Amino acid sequence: MAVSYMDFTSPSVKFTYDLKNNPFFQKDSRNYINALGIQQLNTLGNVSLLDIFLSTGNVVEPHIHQNASELVFCISGAALVSLINPFTKQLLNYQIQPGQVANIPQGWWHYEMATVDNTQLLAIFDAPVPEFIPASDMLRLTPASVFAHTYCLDEAKVKNALAPITDTVVIGPPSSCHRETDQGFAQIPQRQVRSCAEPSFNGQIGNGWSYPAPNGYSGGYGY
C-alpha cells in the first residue's frame, strides 16, 4: 500500500512513469534491465519491479534479494528460472512461458536464463527498492586464499579461474567473453526441469552498494 503520510495534494506526487527512463543495466541492445522503485514513482508503496529483456542463453547471474521476495512473470519468449531451496538443499528448475510465473522467496539463491530470443520477464518485488547481492561480487571480492583454505582447494587454480571476473556481471556471459557457449542450461536433464503448470548497470543498488559501471555504461538506476 502507498505510504500513509504522503501528501497526495502535492505537485510532486507521481502516478505514472516510463521505465525506459530508468535503465538499471545494459549488456547490449537485446539484453538489458529497466527498473522501477519508489524513487521513480513515489505513490508505489511497498512494491517495485525490474523489466528484463534477454536473448537466448543470456543469464541474470546467480544472486539473492535479501529484502524482498520476487515474482517472475514471463511476458514473452521463455526462460528457465532456477532456485535453491535452502531447507531441502535442492536445486529447482522451472521453465516458464508467456502468462506463467515462478516465485522466489526472500533471500533465496536464484538465477534466470532465456531459452529463446526476445524473452521479456517482469520481476515484481514486495519492497519499495529491491536489494541485490550478485555472485560475481562475492567471487571477485573474496580472496582466493579464503576459498582455497575453507574448501581445501588449490589456491592458484581458484585465483586463475576467478581472475576474469573483474566487475559486477548482472547479465552473463559478459560481452568480453569469447568462449564458445556450451548451452549448459539446455543440457539439464528434462526430469530436472519443471513447467510452471505442474521461468548498463549504473553502479548503485538499493542496499547502498556501489560499483564502477561495467563496459562504460553510463545509465542510471536513479537510487
Coordinates of N, CA, C and O in Angstrom, one line a residue, residues 5-182:
Y5 N 1.6 8.8 5.0 CA 2.0 10.2 5.3 C 2.2 11.0 4.1 O 2.5 12.2 4.2
M6 N 2.0 10.4 2.9 CA 2.2 11.2 1.7 C 1.1 12.2 1.5 O -0.1 12.0 1.7
D7 N 1.5 13.4 1.1 CA 0.6 14.5 0.8 C 0.2 14.3 -0.7 O 0.9 14.7 -1.6
F8 N -1.0 13.7 -0.9 CA -1.4 13.4 -2.3 C -1.9 14.7 -3.0 O -2.3 14.6 -4.1
T9 N -1.9 15.8 -2.3 CA -2.2 17.1 -3.0 C -1.0 17.8 -3.5 O -1.1 18.8 -4.2
S10 N 0.2 17.3 -3.1 CA 1.4 17.9 -3.5 C 1.7 17.8 -5.0 O 1.3 16.8 -5.7
P11 N 2.2 18.8 -5.7 CA 2.5 18.8 -7.1 C 3.6 17.7 -7.4 O 3.8 17.4 -8.6
S12 N 4.3 17.2 -6.4 CA 5.4 16.3 -6.7 C 4.9 14.8 -6.7 O 5.6 13.9 -7.0
V13 N 3.6 14.6 -6.4 CA 3.0 13.3 -6.5 C 3.0 12.7 -7.9 O 2.6 13.4 -8.8
K14 N 3.5 11.5 -8.1 CA 3.6 10.9 -9.4 C 2.7 9.6 -9.4 O 2.7 8.8 -8.5
F15 N 2.0 9.5 -10.6 CA 1.1 8.3 -10.7 C 1.5 7.5 -12.0 O 0.8 6.4 -12.2
T16 N 2.4 7.9 -12.7 CA 2.8 7.2 -14.0 C 4.3 7.4 -14.2 O 4.9 8.4 -13.8
Y17 N 4.9 6.4 -14.9 CA 6.3 6.5 -15.2 C 6.7 5.6 -16.4 O 6.0 4.6 -16.6
D18 N 7.6 6.1 -17.2 CA 8.1 5.3 -18.3 C 9.4 4.6 -17.9 O 10.4 5.3 -17.7
L19 N 9.4 3.3 -17.8 CA 10.6 2.6 -17.4 C 11.9 2.8 -18.3 O 13.0 2.6 -17.8
K20 N 11.6 3.1 -19.5 CA 12.8 3.4 -20.4 C 13.7 4.5 -19.9 O 14.8 4.6 -20.3
N21 N 13.1 5.3 -19.0 CA 13.9 6.5 -18.5 C 14.7 6.1 -17.3 O 15.5 6.9 -16.8
N22 N 14.7 4.8 -16.9 CA 15.5 4.4 -15.7 C 16.2 3.1 -16.0 O 15.8 2.0 -15.4
P23 N 17.1 3.0 -16.9 CA 17.9 1.8 -17.2 C 18.7 1.4 -16.0 O 19.5 2.2 -15.4
F24 N 18.6 0.1 -15.6 CA 19.4 -0.4 -14.5 C 20.7 -1.0 -15.0 O 21.8 -0.8 -14.4
F25 N 20.6 -1.7 -16.1 CA 21.8 -2.4 -16.6 C 21.6 -2.6 -18.1 O 20.5 -3.0 -18.5
Q26 N 22.6 -2.5 -18.9 CA 22.5 -2.8 -20.4 C 23.8 -3.5 -20.8 O 24.9 -3.0 -20.7
K27 N 23.6 -4.8 -21.3 CA 24.7 -5.5 -21.8 C 24.8 -5.2 -23.3 O 25.9 -4.9 -23.8
D28 N 23.7 -5.2 -24.0 CA 23.7 -4.8 -25.4 C 22.2 -4.5 -25.7 O 21.4 -4.4 -24.8
S29 N 21.9 -4.3 -27.0 CA 20.6 -3.9 -27.4 C 19.5 -4.9 -27.2 O 18.3 -4.6 -27.2
R30 N 19.9 -6.2 -26.9 CA 18.9 -7.3 -26.7 C 18.9 -7.8 -25.3 O 18.0 -8.6 -24.9
N31 N 19.8 -7.3 -24.5 CA 19.9 -7.8 -23.1 C 20.1 -6.6 -22.2 O 21.2 -6.1 -22.1
Y32 N 19.0 -6.3 -21.5 CA 19.1 -5.1 -20.6 C 17.9 -5.2 -19.6 O 17.0 -6.0 -19.7
I33 N 18.0 -4.3 -18.6 CA 17.1 -4.3 -17.5 C 16.7 -2.9 -17.2 O 17.6 -2.0 -17.0
N34 N 15.4 -2.6 -17.1 CA 14.9 -1.3 -16.7 C 14.3 -1.5 -15.3 O 13.7 -2.5 -15.0
A35 N 14.3 -0.4 -14.5 CA 13.9 -0.6 -13.1 C 12.9 0.5 -12.7 O 12.8 1.6 -13.2
L36 N 12.0 0.1 -11.8 CA 11.0 1.0 -11.2 C 11.0 0.8 -9.7 O 10.7 -0.3 -9.2
G37 N 11.2 1.8 -8.9 CA 11.1 1.8 -7.5 C 10.4 3.1 -7.0 O 10.0 3.9 -7.8
I38 N 10.4 3.2 -5.7 CA 9.7 4.3 -5.1 C 10.3 5.7 -5.5 O 9.6 6.7 -5.4
Q39 N 11.6 5.7 -5.8 CA 12.2 6.9 -6.2 C 11.7 7.4 -7.5 O 11.7 8.6 -7.8
Q40 N 11.3 6.5 -8.4 CA 10.8 6.9 -9.7 C 9.3 7.2 -9.6 O 8.8 8.0 -10.4
L41 N 8.6 6.4 -8.8 CA 7.1 6.6 -8.7 C 6.7 6.6 -7.2 O 6.6 5.6 -6.6
N42 N 6.6 7.8 -6.7 CA 6.5 7.9 -5.2 C 5.2 7.5 -4.6 O 5.0 7.5 -3.4
T43 N 4.3 7.0 -5.4 CA 3.0 6.5 -4.9 C 3.0 5.0 -4.8 O 2.0 4.4 -4.5
L44 N 4.1 4.4 -5.1 CA 4.2 2.9 -5.2 C 3.9 2.2 -3.9 O 3.2 1.2 -3.9
G45 N 4.4 2.7 -2.8 CA 4.3 1.9 -1.6 C 5.3 0.8 -1.6 O 6.4 0.9 -2.0
N46 N 4.8 -0.4 -1.1 CA 5.8 -1.5 -0.8 C 5.8 -2.4 -2.0 O 5.6 -3.6 -1.9
V47 N 6.2 -1.9 -3.2 CA 6.3 -2.7 -4.4 C 7.3 -2.1 -5.3 O 7.6 -0.9 -5.3
S48 N 8.0 -2.9 -6.1 CA 9.0 -2.4 -7.1 C 9.1 -3.5 -8.2 O 8.6 -4.6 -8.0
L49 N 9.8 -3.1 -9.3 CA 9.9 -4.1 -10.4 C 11.1 -3.9 -11.2 O 11.6 -2.8 -11.3
L50 N 11.5 -5.0 -11.9 CA 12.5 -4.9 -12.9 C 11.9 -5.5 -14.2 O 11.3 -6.5 -14.2
D51 N 12.1 -4.7 -15.3 CA 11.7 -5.2 -16.6 C 12.9 -5.7 -17.4 O 13.8 -5.0 -17.7
I52 N 12.9 -7.0 -17.6 CA 14.1 -7.7 -18.0 C 14.0 -8.2 -19.5 O 13.0 -8.9 -19.8
F53 N 14.9 -7.9 -20.3 CA 14.9 -8.3 -21.7 C 16.2 -9.2 -22.0 O 17.3 -8.8 -21.7
L54 N 16.0 -10.4 -22.5 CA 17.1 -11.3 -22.7 C 17.0 -12.0 -24.1 O 15.9 -12.3 -24.6
S55 N 18.2 -12.3 -24.6 CA 18.2 -13.2 -25.8 C 18.7 -14.6 -25.4 O 19.2 -14.8 -24.2
T56 N 18.6 -15.6 -26.2 CA 18.9 -17.0 -25.9 C 20.2 -17.1 -25.2 O 21.2 -16.6 -25.7
G57 N 20.2 -17.9 -24.1 CA 21.5 -18.2 -23.4 C 22.0 -17.1 -22.5 O 22.9 -17.4 -21.7
N58 N 21.3 -16.0 -22.5 CA 21.8 -14.9 -21.5 C 21.1 -15.2 -20.2 O 20.0 -15.5 -20.1
V59 N 21.9 -14.9 -19.1 CA 21.5 -15.3 -17.8 C 21.6 -14.0 -16.8 O 22.6 -13.3 -16.8
V60 N 20.5 -13.8 -16.1 CA 20.6 -12.9 -15.0 C 21.4 -13.7 -13.9 O 20.9 -14.7 -13.4
E61 N 22.6 -13.2 -13.6 CA 23.5 -14.0 -12.8 C 22.9 -14.5 -11.5 O 22.0 -13.8 -10.9
P62 N 23.5 -15.6 -10.9 CA 23.0 -16.0 -9.6 C 23.2 -14.9 -8.6 O 24.2 -14.2 -8.5
H63 N 22.1 -14.7 -7.8 CA 22.0 -13.6 -6.8 C 21.0 -13.9 -5.8 O 20.2 -14.9 -5.9
I64 N 20.9 -13.0 -4.8 CA 19.8 -13.0 -3.8 C 19.3 -11.6 -3.7 O 20.0 -10.6 -3.9
H65 N 18.0 -11.5 -3.2 CA 17.4 -10.3 -2.8 C 17.1 -10.4 -1.3 O 16.2 -11.1 -0.9
Q66 N 18.0 -9.8 -0.5 CA 17.9 -10.0 0.9 C 16.7 -9.3 1.6 O 16.4 -9.6 2.7
N67 N 16.1 -8.4 0.8 CA 15.0 -7.6 1.5 C 13.6 -7.9 0.8 O 12.6 -7.2 1.2
A68 N 13.5 -8.8 -0.1 CA 12.2 -9.0 -0.8 C 12.1 -10.3 -1.5 O 13.1 -11.0 -1.9
S69 N 10.8 -10.8 -1.6 CA 10.5 -11.9 -2.4 C 10.4 -11.4 -3.9 O 10.2 -10.3 -4.1
E70 N 10.5 -12.4 -4.8 CA 10.5 -12.0 -6.2 C 9.5 -12.9 -7.0 O 9.6 -14.1 -6.9
L71 N 8.6 -12.3 -7.7 CA 7.6 -13.0 -8.5 C 8.0 -12.7 -10.0 O 8.0 -11.6 -10.4
V72 N 8.4 -13.7 -10.7 CA 8.9 -13.6 -12.1 C 7.8 -14.0 -13.0 O 7.3 -15.1 -13.0
F73 N 7.3 -13.0 -13.8 CA 6.2 -13.2 -14.8 C 6.8 -13.1 -16.2 O 7.5 -12.2 -16.5
C74 N 6.5 -14.1 -17.0 CA 7.0 -14.2 -18.4 C 6.0 -13.5 -19.3 O 4.9 -13.9 -19.4
I75 N 6.5 -12.4 -19.9 CA 5.6 -11.7 -20.9 C 5.7 -12.2 -22.3 O 4.7 -12.4 -23.0
S76 N 7.0 -12.5 -22.7 CA 7.2 -13.1 -24.0 C 8.4 -14.0 -24.0 O 9.3 -13.9 -23.1
G77 N 8.5 -14.9 -25.0 CA 9.7 -15.8 -25.0 C 9.5 -16.9 -24.0 O 8.4 -17.4 -23.8
A78 N 10.6 -17.3 -23.4 CA 10.6 -18.4 -22.4 C 11.9 -18.3 -21.6 O 13.0 -17.9 -22.1
A79 N 11.8 -18.7 -20.4 CA 13.0 -18.7 -19.5 C 13.0 -19.8 -18.5 O 12.0 -20.4 -18.2
L80 N 14.2 -20.2 -18.1 CA 14.4 -21.2 -17.1 C 14.8 -20.5 -15.8 O 15.8 -19.7 -15.7
V81 N 13.9 -20.6 -14.8 CA 14.1 -19.9 -13.5 C 14.6 -21.0 -12.6 O 13.9 -22.0 -12.4
S82 N 15.8 -20.8 -12.0 CA 16.4 -21.8 -11.1 C 16.6 -21.2 -9.7 O 17.0 -20.1 -9.6
L83 N 16.3 -22.0 -8.7 CA 16.5 -21.5 -7.3 C 16.9 -22.7 -6.5 O 16.6 -23.9 -6.8
I84 N 17.6 -22.4 -5.4 CA 18.0 -23.4 -4.4 C 17.1 -23.3 -3.2 O 17.0 -22.2 -2.6
N85 N 16.4 -24.4 -2.9 CA 15.6 -24.4 -1.6 C 16.6 -24.7 -0.5 O 17.2 -25.8 -0.4
P86 N 16.8 -23.7 0.4 CA 17.8 -23.9 1.5 C 17.3 -24.9 2.5 O 18.2 -25.3 3.4
F87 N 16.1 -25.3 2.5 CA 15.6 -26.2 3.5 C 15.7 -27.6 3.1 O 16.1 -28.5 3.9
T88 N 15.5 -27.9 1.8 CA 15.6 -29.2 1.3 C 17.0 -29.5 0.6 O 17.3 -30.6 0.2
K89 N 17.8 -28.4 0.4 CA 19.1 -28.5 -0.3 C 18.9 -29.0 -1.7 O 19.7 -29.7 -2.2
Q90 N 17.9 -28.6 -2.4 CA 17.6 -29.0 -3.8 C 17.7 -27.8 -4.7 O 17.3 -26.7 -4.4
L91 N 18.3 -28.0 -5.9 CA 18.2 -27.1 -7.0 C 17.0 -27.3 -7.8 O 16.7 -28.4 -8.3
L92 N 16.1 -26.3 -7.9 CA 14.8 -26.4 -8.6 C 14.9 -25.6 -9.9 O 15.3 -24.5 -9.9
N93 N 14.5 -26.2 -11.0 CA 14.5 -25.6 -12.3 C 13.1 -25.5 -12.8 O 12.4 -26.6 -13.0
Y94 N 12.6 -24.3 -13.2 CA 11.2 -24.1 -13.7 C 11.3 -23.4 -15.0 O 11.8 -22.3 -15.1
Q95 N 10.7 -24.0 -16.1 CA 10.6 -23.4 -17.4 C 9.3 -22.6 -17.4 O 8.2 -23.2 -17.2
I96 N 9.4 -21.3 -17.7 CA 8.1 -20.5 -17.8 C 8.0 -19.9 -19.1 O 9.0 -19.6 -19.8
Q97 N 6.8 -19.8 -19.6 CA 6.4 -19.2 -20.9 C 5.4 -18.1 -20.6 O 5.0 -17.9 -19.5
P98 N 5.0 -17.4 -21.7 CA 4.1 -16.2 -21.5 C 2.9 -16.6 -20.7 O 2.2 -17.6 -20.9
G99 N 2.6 -15.7 -19.7 CA 1.4 -15.9 -18.8 C 1.7 -16.8 -17.6 O 0.9 -16.9 -16.7
Q100 N 3.0 -17.3 -17.5 CA 3.3 -18.2 -16.4 C 4.3 -17.4 -15.4 O 5.0 -16.5 -15.8
V101 N 4.3 -17.9 -14.2 CA 5.1 -17.2 -13.2 C 6.0 -18.2 -12.4 O 5.7 -19.4 -12.4
A102 N 7.0 -17.7 -11.8 CA 7.8 -18.5 -10.8 C 8.1 -17.6 -9.6 O 8.3 -16.4 -9.8
N103 N 8.0 -18.1 -8.4 CA 8.2 -17.3 -7.2 C 9.5 -17.7 -6.5 O 9.7 -18.8 -6.3
I104 N 10.2 -16.7 -6.1 CA 11.5 -16.9 -5.3 C 11.3 -16.2 -4.0 O 11.2 -15.0 -3.9
P105 N 11.3 -17.0 -2.9 CA 11.1 -16.4 -1.5 C 12.3 -15.5 -1.2 O 13.4 -15.6 -1.8
Q106 N 12.1 -14.6 -0.3 CA 13.1 -13.6 0.1 C 14.4 -14.3 0.6 O 14.4 -15.2 1.3
G107 N 15.5 -13.8 0.0 CA 16.8 -14.3 0.4 C 17.3 -15.6 -0.2 O 18.4 -16.1 0.1
W108 N 16.5 -16.2 -1.1 CA 16.8 -17.5 -1.8 C 17.7 -17.2 -3.0 O 17.5 -16.3 -3.7
W109 N 18.7 -18.1 -3.1 CA 19.7 -18.0 -4.2 C 19.0 -18.5 -5.5 O 18.3 -19.5 -5.6
H110 N 19.1 -17.7 -6.6 CA 18.4 -18.0 -7.8 C 19.0 -17.3 -9.0 O 19.9 -16.4 -8.9
Y111 N 18.6 -17.7 -10.2 CA 19.0 -17.1 -11.5 C 18.0 -17.4 -12.6 O 17.2 -18.3 -12.4
E112 N 18.0 -16.6 -13.6 CA 17.1 -16.8 -14.8 C 17.9 -16.8 -16.1 O 18.8 -16.0 -16.3
M113 N 17.5 -17.7 -17.0 CA 18.2 -17.8 -18.3 C 17.1 -17.8 -19.4 O 16.2 -18.6 -19.3
A114 N 17.3 -17.0 -20.4 CA 16.4 -17.0 -21.6 C 16.7 -18.3 -22.4 O 17.8 -18.6 -22.7
T115 N 15.6 -19.0 -22.8 CA 15.8 -20.2 -23.6 C 15.4 -19.9 -25.1 O 15.6 -20.8 -25.9
V116 N 14.9 -18.8 -25.4 CA 14.6 -18.3 -26.7 C 14.9 -16.8 -26.8 O 15.0 -16.2 -25.8
D117 N 15.0 -16.3 -28.0 CA 15.3 -14.9 -28.2 C 14.0 -14.1 -27.9 O 12.9 -14.7 -27.8
N118 N 14.2 -12.8 -27.7 CA 13.1 -11.9 -27.4 C 12.3 -12.3 -26.2 O 11.1 -12.2 -26.2
T119 N 13.0 -12.7 -25.2 CA 12.3 -13.0 -23.9 C 12.2 -11.7 -23.1 O 13.2 -11.0 -22.9
Q120 N 11.0 -11.5 -22.5 CA 10.8 -10.4 -21.6 C 10.2 -10.9 -20.3 O 9.2 -11.6 -20.3
L121 N 10.9 -10.6 -19.2 CA 10.4 -11.0 -17.9 C 10.1 -9.8 -17.0 O 10.9 -8.8 -17.1
L122 N 9.1 -9.9 -16.2 CA 8.8 -8.8 -15.3 C 9.0 -9.4 -13.9 O 8.3 -10.3 -13.5
A123 N 10.0 -8.8 -13.2 CA 10.3 -9.3 -11.8 C 9.7 -8.3 -10.8 O 10.0 -7.1 -10.8
I124 N 8.7 -8.8 -10.0 CA 8.0 -7.9 -9.1 C 8.4 -8.2 -7.7 O 8.5 -9.4 -7.3
F125 N 8.7 -7.2 -6.9 CA 9.2 -7.3 -5.5 C 8.3 -6.7 -4.5 O 7.7 -5.7 -4.8
D126 N 8.2 -7.3 -3.3 CA 7.4 -6.8 -2.2 C 8.3 -5.9 -1.3 O 8.3 -6.0 -0.1
A127 N 8.9 -4.9 -2.0 CA 9.8 -3.9 -1.3 C 9.8 -2.7 -2.2 O 9.8 -2.8 -3.4
P128 N 9.9 -1.5 -1.6 CA 10.0 -0.3 -2.4 C 11.2 -0.2 -3.3 O 11.2 0.5 -4.3
V129 N 12.3 -0.8 -2.9 CA 13.5 -0.9 -3.6 C 14.1 -2.3 -3.5 O 14.3 -2.8 -2.4
P130 N 14.3 -3.1 -4.6 CA 14.8 -4.4 -4.4 C 16.4 -4.4 -4.2 O 17.1 -3.8 -5.0
E131 N 16.8 -5.0 -3.1 CA 18.2 -5.1 -2.9 C 18.8 -6.3 -3.5 O 18.1 -7.3 -3.7
F132 N 20.1 -6.3 -3.9 CA 20.6 -7.3 -4.8 C 22.1 -7.6 -4.4 O 22.9 -6.7 -4.3
I133 N 22.4 -8.8 -4.1 CA 23.7 -9.3 -3.9 C 24.1 -10.3 -4.9 O 23.6 -11.4 -4.9
P134 N 25.0 -10.0 -5.9 CA 25.3 -10.9 -7.0 C 26.5 -11.8 -6.7 O 27.4 -11.4 -5.9
A135 N 26.4 -13.0 -7.3 CA 27.5 -13.9 -7.1 C 28.9 -13.4 -7.6 O 29.9 -13.6 -7.0
S136 N 28.8 -12.6 -8.7 CA 30.1 -12.1 -9.2 C 30.8 -11.2 -8.2 O 32.1 -11.3 -8.2
D137 N 30.1 -10.5 -7.4 CA 30.8 -9.7 -6.3 C 31.4 -10.6 -5.2 O 32.5 -10.3 -4.8
M138 N 30.7 -11.6 -4.8 CA 31.2 -12.5 -3.8 C 32.4 -13.2 -4.3 O 33.4 -13.4 -3.5
L139 N 32.4 -13.6 -5.6 CA 33.5 -14.4 -6.1 C 34.7 -13.5 -6.3 O 35.9 -13.9 -6.0
R140 N 34.5 -12.3 -6.8 CA 35.7 -11.4 -7.1 C 36.3 -10.7 -5.9 O 37.4 -10.3 -5.9
L141 N 35.4 -10.5 -4.9 CA 35.9 -9.7 -3.7 C 36.4 -10.6 -2.6 O 37.1 -10.1 -1.7
T142 N 36.0 -11.9 -2.6 CA 36.5 -12.8 -1.5 C 37.9 -13.3 -2.0 O 38.1 -13.8 -3.1
P143 N 38.9 -13.2 -1.1 CA 40.3 -13.6 -1.5 C 40.3 -15.1 -1.9 O 39.6 -15.9 -1.3
A144 N 41.0 -15.4 -3.0 CA 41.2 -16.8 -3.4 C 41.7 -17.7 -2.3 O 41.3 -18.9 -2.2
S145 N 42.5 -17.1 -1.4 CA 43.1 -17.9 -0.3 C 42.0 -18.4 0.7 O 42.1 -19.4 1.3
V146 N 40.9 -17.6 0.8 CA 39.9 -17.9 1.7 C 39.1 -19.1 1.1 O 38.8 -20.1 1.8
F147 N 38.8 -19.1 -0.2 CA 38.1 -20.2 -0.8 C 39.0 -21.5 -0.7 O 38.5 -22.5 -0.4
A148 N 40.3 -21.3 -1.0 CA 41.2 -22.4 -1.0 C 41.2 -23.1 0.4 O 41.2 -24.3 0.5
H149 N 41.4 -22.2 1.4 CA 41.5 -22.8 2.8 C 40.2 -23.4 3.3 O 40.2 -24.5 3.8
T150 N 39.1 -22.7 3.0 CA 37.8 -23.1 3.5 C 37.3 -24.5 2.9 O 36.8 -25.3 3.6
Y151 N 37.6 -24.6 1.6 CA 37.1 -25.8 0.9 C 38.2 -26.7 0.4 O 37.9 -27.7 -0.4
C152 N 39.4 -26.5 0.9 CA 40.5 -27.4 0.6 C 40.8 -27.5 -0.9 O 40.7 -28.6 -1.5
L153 N 41.0 -26.3 -1.5 CA 41.2 -26.2 -2.9 C 42.6 -25.7 -3.2 O 43.3 -25.2 -2.3
D154 N 43.0 -25.8 -4.5 CA 44.3 -25.3 -4.9 C 44.1 -23.8 -5.1 O 43.4 -23.4 -6.0
E155 N 44.8 -23.0 -4.3 CA 44.7 -21.6 -4.4 C 45.0 -21.0 -5.8 O 44.3 -20.1 -6.3
A156 N 46.0 -21.5 -6.4 CA 46.4 -21.0 -7.7 C 45.4 -21.2 -8.7 O 45.1 -20.4 -9.6
K157 N 44.7 -22.4 -8.7 CA 43.7 -22.7 -9.6 C 42.4 -21.9 -9.4 O 41.8 -21.4 -10.3
V158 N 42.1 -21.7 -8.1 CA 41.0 -20.8 -7.7 C 41.2 -19.4 -8.3 O 40.3 -18.8 -8.9
K159 N 42.4 -18.9 -8.0 CA 42.7 -17.5 -8.5 C 42.7 -17.4 -10.0 O 42.1 -16.4 -10.5
N160 N 43.2 -18.4 -10.7 CA 43.2 -18.4 -12.1 C 41.7 -18.5 -12.7 O 41.4 -17.8 -13.6
A161 N 40.9 -19.3 -12.0 CA 39.5 -19.5 -12.5 C 38.7 -18.2 -12.3 O 37.9 -17.9 -13.2
L162 N 38.9 -17.5 -11.2 CA 38.1 -16.3 -10.9 C 38.7 -15.0 -11.5 O 38.0 -14.0 -11.4
A163 N 39.9 -15.1 -12.0 CA 40.6 -13.8 -12.5 C 39.8 -13.1 -13.5 O 39.8 -11.8 -13.5
P164 N 39.0 -13.7 -14.4 CA 38.3 -12.9 -15.4 C 37.1 -12.1 -14.8 O 36.6 -11.2 -15.5
I165 N 36.7 -12.4 -13.6 CA 35.6 -11.7 -13.0 C 36.1 -10.5 -12.4 O 36.6 -10.5 -11.2
T166 N 36.1 -9.4 -13.1 CA 36.7 -8.1 -12.6 C 35.6 -7.1 -12.3 O 36.0 -6.0 -11.8
D167 N 34.4 -7.4 -12.5 CA 33.3 -6.4 -12.3 C 32.0 -7.1 -12.0 O 31.9 -8.3 -12.1
T168 N 31.0 -6.4 -11.6 CA 29.7 -7.0 -11.4 C 29.1 -7.3 -12.7 O 29.1 -6.5 -13.6
V169 N 28.6 -8.6 -12.9 CA 28.2 -9.1 -14.2 C 26.8 -8.7 -14.5 O 26.5 -8.2 -15.6
V170 N 25.8 -9.0 -13.6 CA 24.4 -8.8 -13.8 C 23.8 -9.7 -14.9 O 23.0 -10.6 -14.6
I171 N 24.1 -9.5 -16.1 CA 23.7 -10.4 -17.2 C 24.9 -11.0 -17.8 O 25.8 -10.3 -18.3
G172 N 25.0 -12.3 -17.8 CA 26.1 -13.0 -18.3 C 25.7 -13.9 -19.5 O 24.5 -14.1 -19.7
P173 N 26.7 -14.4 -20.3 CA 28.1 -14.1 -20.1 C 28.5 -12.7 -20.4 O 27.7 -12.0 -21.2
P174 N 29.6 -12.1 -19.9 CA 29.9 -10.8 -20.2 C 30.2 -10.6 -21.7 O 30.5 -11.5 -22.4
S175 N 30.0 -9.4 -22.1 CA 30.3 -9.1 -23.6 C 31.7 -9.4 -24.0 O 32.0 -9.7 -25.1
S176 N 32.6 -9.4 -23.0 CA 34.0 -9.6 -23.3 C 34.3 -11.1 -23.4 O 35.5 -11.5 -23.8
C177 N 33.4 -12.0 -23.1 CA 33.6 -13.4 -23.2 C 33.5 -13.9 -24.6 O 32.5 -13.8 -25.3
H178 N 34.6 -14.5 -25.0 CA 34.7 -15.1 -26.4 C 34.7 -16.6 -26.4 O 34.9 -17.2 -27.5
R179 N 34.5 -17.2 -25.2 CA 34.4 -18.6 -25.2 C 33.1 -19.1 -25.9 O 32.1 -18.5 -25.8
E180 N 33.3 -20.2 -26.6 CA 32.1 -20.8 -27.3 C 31.1 -21.2 -26.3 O 31.4 -22.0 -25.4
T181 N 29.9 -20.7 -26.4 CA 28.8 -21.1 -25.5 C 28.5 -22.6 -25.5 O 28.3 -23.1 -26.6
D182 N 28.4 -23.2 -24.4 CA 28.2 -24.6 -24.3 C 26.7 -24.9 -24.1 O 26.3 -26.1 -24.0

